[in-house]
mmCIF file of C-alpha atoms in Angstrom:
data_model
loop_
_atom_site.group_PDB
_atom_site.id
_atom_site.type_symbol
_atom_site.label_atom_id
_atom_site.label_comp_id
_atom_site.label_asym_id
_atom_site.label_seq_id
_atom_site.Cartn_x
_atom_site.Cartn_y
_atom_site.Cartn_z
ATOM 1 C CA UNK A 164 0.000 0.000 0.000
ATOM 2 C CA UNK A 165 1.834 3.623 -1.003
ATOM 3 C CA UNK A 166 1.173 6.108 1.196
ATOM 4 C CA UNK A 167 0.069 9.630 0.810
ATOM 5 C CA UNK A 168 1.696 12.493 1.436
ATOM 6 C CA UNK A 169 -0.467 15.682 2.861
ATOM 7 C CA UNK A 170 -0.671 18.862 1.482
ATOM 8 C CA UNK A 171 2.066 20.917 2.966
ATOM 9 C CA UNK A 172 3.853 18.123 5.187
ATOM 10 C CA UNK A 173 7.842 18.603 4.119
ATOM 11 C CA UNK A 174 8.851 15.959 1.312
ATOM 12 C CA UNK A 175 6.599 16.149 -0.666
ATOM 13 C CA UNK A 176 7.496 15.424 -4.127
ATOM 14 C CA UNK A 177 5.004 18.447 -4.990
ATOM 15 C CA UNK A 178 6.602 21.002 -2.804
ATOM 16 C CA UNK A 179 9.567 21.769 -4.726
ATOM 17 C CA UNK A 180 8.823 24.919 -6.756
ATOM 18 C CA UNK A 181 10.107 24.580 -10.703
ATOM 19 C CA UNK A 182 10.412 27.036 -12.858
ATOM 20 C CA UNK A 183 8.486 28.063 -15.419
ATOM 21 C CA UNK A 184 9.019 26.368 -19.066
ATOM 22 C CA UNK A 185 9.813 30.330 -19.825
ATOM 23 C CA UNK A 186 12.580 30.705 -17.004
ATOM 24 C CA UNK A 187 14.244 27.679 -17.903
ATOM 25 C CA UNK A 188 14.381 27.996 -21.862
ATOM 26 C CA UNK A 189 15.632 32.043 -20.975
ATOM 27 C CA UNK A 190 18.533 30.444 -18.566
ATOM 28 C CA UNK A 191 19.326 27.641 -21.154
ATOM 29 C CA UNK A 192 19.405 30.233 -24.431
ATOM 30 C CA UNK A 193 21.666 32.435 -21.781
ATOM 31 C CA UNK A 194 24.600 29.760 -21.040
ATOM 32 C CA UNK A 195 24.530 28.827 -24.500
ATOM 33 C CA UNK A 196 25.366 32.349 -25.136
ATOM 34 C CA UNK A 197 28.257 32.356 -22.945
ATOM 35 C CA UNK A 198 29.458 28.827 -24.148
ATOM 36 C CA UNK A 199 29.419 30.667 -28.002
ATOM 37 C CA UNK A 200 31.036 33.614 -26.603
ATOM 38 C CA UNK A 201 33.988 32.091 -24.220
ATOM 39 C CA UNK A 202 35.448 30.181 -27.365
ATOM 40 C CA UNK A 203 35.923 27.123 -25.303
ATOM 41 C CA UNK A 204 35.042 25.108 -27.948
ATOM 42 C CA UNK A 205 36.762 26.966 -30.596
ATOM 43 C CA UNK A 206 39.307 24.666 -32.353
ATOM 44 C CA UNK A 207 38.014 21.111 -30.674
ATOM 45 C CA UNK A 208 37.623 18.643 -32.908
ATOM 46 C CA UNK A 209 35.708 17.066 -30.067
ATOM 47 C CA UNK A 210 33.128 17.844 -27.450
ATOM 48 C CA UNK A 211 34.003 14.406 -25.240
ATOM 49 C CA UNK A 212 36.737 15.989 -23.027
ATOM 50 C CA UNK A 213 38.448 13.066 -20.742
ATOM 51 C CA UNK A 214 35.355 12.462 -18.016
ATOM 52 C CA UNK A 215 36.722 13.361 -14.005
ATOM 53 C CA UNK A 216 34.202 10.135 -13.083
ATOM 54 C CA UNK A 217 36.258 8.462 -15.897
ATOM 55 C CA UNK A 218 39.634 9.600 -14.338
ATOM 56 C CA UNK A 219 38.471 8.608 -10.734
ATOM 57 C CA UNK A 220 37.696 5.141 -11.711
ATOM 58 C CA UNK A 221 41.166 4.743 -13.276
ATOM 59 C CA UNK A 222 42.598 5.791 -9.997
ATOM 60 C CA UNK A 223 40.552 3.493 -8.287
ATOM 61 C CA UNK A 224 41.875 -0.326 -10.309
ATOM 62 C CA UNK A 225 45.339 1.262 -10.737
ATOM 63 C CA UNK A 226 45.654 1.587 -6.559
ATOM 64 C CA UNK A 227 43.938 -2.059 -5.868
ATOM 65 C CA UNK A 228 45.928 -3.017 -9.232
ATOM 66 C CA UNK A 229 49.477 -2.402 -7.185
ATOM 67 C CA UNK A 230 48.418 -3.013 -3.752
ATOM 68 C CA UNK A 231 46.385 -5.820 -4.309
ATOM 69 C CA UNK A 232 47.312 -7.539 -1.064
ATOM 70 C CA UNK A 233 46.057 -5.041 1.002
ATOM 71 C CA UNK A 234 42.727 -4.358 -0.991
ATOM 72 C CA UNK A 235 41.526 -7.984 -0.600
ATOM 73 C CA UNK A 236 40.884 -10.732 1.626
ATOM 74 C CA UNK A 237 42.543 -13.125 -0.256
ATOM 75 C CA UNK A 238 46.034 -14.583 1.282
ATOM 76 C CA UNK A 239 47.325 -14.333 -2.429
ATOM 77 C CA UNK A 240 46.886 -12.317 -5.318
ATOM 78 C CA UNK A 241 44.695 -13.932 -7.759
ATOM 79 C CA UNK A 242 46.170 -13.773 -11.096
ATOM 80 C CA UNK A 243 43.350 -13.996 -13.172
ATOM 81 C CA UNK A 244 41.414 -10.837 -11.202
ATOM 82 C CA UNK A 245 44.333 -8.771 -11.567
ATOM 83 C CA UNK A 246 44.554 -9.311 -15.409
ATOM 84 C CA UNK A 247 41.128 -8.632 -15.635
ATOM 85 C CA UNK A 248 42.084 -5.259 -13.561
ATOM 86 C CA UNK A 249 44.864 -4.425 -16.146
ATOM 87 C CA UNK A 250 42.543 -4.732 -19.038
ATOM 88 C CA UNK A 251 40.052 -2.550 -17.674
ATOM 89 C CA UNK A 252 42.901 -0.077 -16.569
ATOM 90 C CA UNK A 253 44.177 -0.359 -20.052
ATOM 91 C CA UNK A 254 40.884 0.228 -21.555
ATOM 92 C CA UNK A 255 40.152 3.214 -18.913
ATOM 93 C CA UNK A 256 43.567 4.917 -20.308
ATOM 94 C CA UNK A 257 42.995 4.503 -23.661
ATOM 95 C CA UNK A 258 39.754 6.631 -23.726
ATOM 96 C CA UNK A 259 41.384 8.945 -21.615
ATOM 97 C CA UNK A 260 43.971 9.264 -23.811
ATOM 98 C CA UNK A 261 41.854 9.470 -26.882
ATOM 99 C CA UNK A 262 39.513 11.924 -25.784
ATOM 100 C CA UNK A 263 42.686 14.264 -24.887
ATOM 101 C CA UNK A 264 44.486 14.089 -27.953
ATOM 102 C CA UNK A 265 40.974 14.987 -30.281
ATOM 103 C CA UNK A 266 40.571 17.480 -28.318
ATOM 104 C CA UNK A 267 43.490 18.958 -27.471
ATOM 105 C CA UNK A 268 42.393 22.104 -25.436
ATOM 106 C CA UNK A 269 44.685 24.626 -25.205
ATOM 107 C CA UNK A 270 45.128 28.459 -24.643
ATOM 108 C CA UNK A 271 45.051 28.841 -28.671
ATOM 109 C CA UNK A 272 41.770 27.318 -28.473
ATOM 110 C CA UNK A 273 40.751 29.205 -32.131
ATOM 111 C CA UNK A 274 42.907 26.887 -34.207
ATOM 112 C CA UNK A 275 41.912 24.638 -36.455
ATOM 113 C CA UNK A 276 42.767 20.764 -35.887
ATOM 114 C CA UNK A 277 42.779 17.731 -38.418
ATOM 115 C CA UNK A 278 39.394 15.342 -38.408
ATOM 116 C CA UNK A 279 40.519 13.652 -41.375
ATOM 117 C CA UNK A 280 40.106 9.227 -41.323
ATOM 118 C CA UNK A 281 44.019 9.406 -41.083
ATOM 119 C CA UNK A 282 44.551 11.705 -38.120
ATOM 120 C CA UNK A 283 41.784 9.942 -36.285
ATOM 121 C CA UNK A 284 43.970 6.545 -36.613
ATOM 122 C CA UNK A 285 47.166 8.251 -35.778
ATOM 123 C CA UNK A 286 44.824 9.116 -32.633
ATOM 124 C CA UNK A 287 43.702 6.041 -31.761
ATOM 125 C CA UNK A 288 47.110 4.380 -32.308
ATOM 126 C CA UNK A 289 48.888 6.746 -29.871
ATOM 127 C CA UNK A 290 46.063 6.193 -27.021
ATOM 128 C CA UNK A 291 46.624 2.663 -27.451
ATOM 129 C CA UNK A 292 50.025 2.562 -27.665
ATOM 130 C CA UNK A 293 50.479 4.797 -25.171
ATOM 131 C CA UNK A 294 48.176 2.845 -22.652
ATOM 132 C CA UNK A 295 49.532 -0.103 -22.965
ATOM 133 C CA UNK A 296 53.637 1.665 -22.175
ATOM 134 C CA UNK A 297 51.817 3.301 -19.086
ATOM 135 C CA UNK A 298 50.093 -0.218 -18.452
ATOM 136 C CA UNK A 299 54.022 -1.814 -18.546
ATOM 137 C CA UNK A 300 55.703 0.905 -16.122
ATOM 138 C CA UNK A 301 53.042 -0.648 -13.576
ATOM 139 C CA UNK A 302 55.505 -2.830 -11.596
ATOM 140 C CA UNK A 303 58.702 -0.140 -12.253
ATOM 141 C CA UNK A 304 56.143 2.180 -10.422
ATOM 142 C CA UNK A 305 54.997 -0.556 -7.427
ATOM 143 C CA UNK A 306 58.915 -0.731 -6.871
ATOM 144 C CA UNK A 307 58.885 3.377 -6.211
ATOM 145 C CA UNK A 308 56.348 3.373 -3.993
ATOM 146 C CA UNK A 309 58.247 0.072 -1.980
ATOM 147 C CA UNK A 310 60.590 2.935 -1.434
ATOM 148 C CA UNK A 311 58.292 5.633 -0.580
ATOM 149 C CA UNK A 312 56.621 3.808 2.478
ATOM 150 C CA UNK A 313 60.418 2.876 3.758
ATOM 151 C CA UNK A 314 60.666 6.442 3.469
ATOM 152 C CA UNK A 315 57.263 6.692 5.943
ATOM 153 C CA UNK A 316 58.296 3.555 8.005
ATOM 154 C CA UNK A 317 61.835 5.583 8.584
ATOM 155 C CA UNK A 318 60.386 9.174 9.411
ATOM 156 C CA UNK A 319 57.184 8.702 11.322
ATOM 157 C CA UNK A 320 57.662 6.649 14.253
ATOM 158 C CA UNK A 321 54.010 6.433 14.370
ATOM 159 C CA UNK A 322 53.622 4.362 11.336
ATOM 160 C CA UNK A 323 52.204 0.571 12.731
ATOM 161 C CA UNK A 324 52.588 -1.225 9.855
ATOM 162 C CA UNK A 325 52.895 -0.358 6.072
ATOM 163 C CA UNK A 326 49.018 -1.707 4.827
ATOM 164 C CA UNK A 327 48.350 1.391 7.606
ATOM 165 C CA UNK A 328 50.391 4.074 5.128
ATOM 166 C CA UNK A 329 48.827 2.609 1.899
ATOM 167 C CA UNK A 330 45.060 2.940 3.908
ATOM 168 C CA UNK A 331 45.442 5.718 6.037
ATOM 169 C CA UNK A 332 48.213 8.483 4.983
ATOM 170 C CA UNK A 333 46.463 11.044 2.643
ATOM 171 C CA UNK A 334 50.441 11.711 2.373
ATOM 172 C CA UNK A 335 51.308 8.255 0.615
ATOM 173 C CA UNK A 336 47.909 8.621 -1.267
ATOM 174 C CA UNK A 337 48.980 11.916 -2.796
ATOM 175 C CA UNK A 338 52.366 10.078 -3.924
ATOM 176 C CA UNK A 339 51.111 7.049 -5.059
ATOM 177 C CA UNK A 340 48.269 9.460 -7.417
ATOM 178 C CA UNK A 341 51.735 11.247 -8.281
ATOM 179 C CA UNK A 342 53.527 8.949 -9.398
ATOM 180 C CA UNK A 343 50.711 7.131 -11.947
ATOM 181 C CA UNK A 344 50.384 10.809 -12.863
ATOM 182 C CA UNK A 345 53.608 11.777 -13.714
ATOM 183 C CA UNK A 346 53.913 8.742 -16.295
ATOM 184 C CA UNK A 347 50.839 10.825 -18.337
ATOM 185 C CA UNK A 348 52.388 13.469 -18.388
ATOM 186 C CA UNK A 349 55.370 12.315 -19.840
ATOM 187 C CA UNK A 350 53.590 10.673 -22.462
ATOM 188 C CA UNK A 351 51.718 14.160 -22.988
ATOM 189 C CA UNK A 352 48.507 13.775 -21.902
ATOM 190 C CA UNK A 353 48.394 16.505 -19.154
ATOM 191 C CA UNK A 354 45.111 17.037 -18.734
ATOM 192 C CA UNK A 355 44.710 13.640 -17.818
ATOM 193 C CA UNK A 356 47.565 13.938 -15.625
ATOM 194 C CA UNK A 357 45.924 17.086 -13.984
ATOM 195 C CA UNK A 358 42.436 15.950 -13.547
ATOM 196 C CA UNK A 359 44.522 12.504 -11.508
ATOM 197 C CA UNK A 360 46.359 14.876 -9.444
ATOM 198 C CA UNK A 361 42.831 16.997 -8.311
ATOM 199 C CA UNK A 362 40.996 13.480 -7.700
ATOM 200 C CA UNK A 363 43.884 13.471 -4.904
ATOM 201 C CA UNK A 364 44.010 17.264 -3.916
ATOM 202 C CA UNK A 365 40.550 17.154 -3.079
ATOM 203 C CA UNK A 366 40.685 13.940 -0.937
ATOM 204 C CA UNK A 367 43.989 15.128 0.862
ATOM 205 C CA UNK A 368 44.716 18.576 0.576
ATOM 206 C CA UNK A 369 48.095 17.907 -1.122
ATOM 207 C CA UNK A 370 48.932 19.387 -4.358
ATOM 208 C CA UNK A 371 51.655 17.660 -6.067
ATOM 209 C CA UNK A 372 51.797 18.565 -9.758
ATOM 210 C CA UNK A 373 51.976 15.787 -12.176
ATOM 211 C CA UNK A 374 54.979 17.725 -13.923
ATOM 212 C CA UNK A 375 57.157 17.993 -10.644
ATOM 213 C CA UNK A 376 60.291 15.792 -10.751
ATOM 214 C CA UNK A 377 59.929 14.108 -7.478
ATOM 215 C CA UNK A 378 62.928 11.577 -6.839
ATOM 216 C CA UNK A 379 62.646 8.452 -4.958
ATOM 217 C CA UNK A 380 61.652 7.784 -0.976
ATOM 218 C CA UNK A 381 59.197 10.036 -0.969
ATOM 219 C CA UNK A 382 57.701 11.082 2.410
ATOM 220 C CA UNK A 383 54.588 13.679 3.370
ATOM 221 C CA UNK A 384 53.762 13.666 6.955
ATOM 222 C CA UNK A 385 50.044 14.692 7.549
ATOM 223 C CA UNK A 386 50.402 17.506 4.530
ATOM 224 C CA UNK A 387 47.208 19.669 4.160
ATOM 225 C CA UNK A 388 48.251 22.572 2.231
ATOM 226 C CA UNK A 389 51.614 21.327 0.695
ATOM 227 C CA UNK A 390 52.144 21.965 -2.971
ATOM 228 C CA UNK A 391 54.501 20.759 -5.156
ATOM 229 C CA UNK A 392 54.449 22.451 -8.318
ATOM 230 C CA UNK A 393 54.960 21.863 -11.394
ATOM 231 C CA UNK A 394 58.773 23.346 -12.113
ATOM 232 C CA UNK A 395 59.838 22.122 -8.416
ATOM 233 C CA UNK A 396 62.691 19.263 -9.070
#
């Protein structure tokens, strides 16, 4: 049996005001307006920028992808699950990849790029390529972060074990986000690389640019407000 809601009692699906067909057409017709105006689509040979949501969810298999003995219950890694990870990293990055490179935002954002059949393959062929060489550098970059939490297990005296750093610190979580990161923006695909680094700066605070040359043992202790920029070596 559904129940009623009364007239005026709070939660009602009726209560919320909307506005008229006439407001909302006049606020619609007004940000398209700006959109036309701000040029921000000037020179894209795409709309589909790289996705954050995308970006997170890469974030998400590559940290169970390296650490997957602390993300599961399971005594050993299963080999099978983590190739199935990899794919669906590998998959993740390519899109990522693809959607940067067609459309290439920039501060010339006027400029006119190449949609030809040919470009679009040379596209395609970099974001896979590229993918998979990020995909590879996977265990190169589970070896730097072995060296980053000796770096926490040496200079906080607090640390209890090192599945606490890799589940706790927002300091080793900033540096692990850095150093997947950093391998983008190598390969040129920054804004991928930047929109990594923010799904980090807004969970810890830390801001430690993808374009920073950060050497090895690596330590942040607590770390809200530290930045790192970009030029910093």
């Amino acid at each position: 049996m559904s129940e009623q809601t009364g007239e005026g009692e709070a939660g009602g699906a009726n209560d919320v005001p909307r506005p008229s067909l006439e407001v909302a057409q006049s606020c619609a017709t007004a940000v398209a307006g700006i959109i036309d105006a701000s040029g921000l689509n000037q020179g894209l040979s795409c709309r589909r920028l790289p996705a954050p949501e995308r970006v997170a969810e890469a974030c998400f298999l590559y940290r169970r992808l390296l650490f997957p003995e602390v993300w599961t219950t399971d005594l050993a890694p299963d080999v099978e699950e983590l190739t199935e990870r990899c794919n669906r990293l590998h998959g993740l990055l390519e899109d990522l990849l693809l959607a940067e490179r067609l459309a290439k935002p920039s501060r010339n954002q006027r400029r006119t790029l190449d949609d030809s059949p040919t470009a679009l393959r040379r596209a395609g062929k970099w974001a896979r390529e590229t993918a998979s060489g990020i995909t590879e550098r996977l265990p190169a970059i589970r070896q730097q972060l072995e060296e980053d939490l000796d770096a926490f297990m040496e200079g906080d005296p607090a640390v209890r074990s090192r599945a606490e750093v890799i589940l706790c610190y927002p300091g080793f979580h900033a540096i692990e986000t850095y150093r997947f990161a950093h391998q983008l923006w190598l390969a040129g695909a920054q804004l991928v690389a930047r929109l990594m680094n923010e799904q980090a700066h807004g969970k810890t605070g830390i801001d430690l640019h993808p374009g920073a040359t950060i050497g090895p043992a690596f330590f942040i202790d607590h770390g809200t407000g530290v930045v790192v920029g970009e030029t910093s070596i």
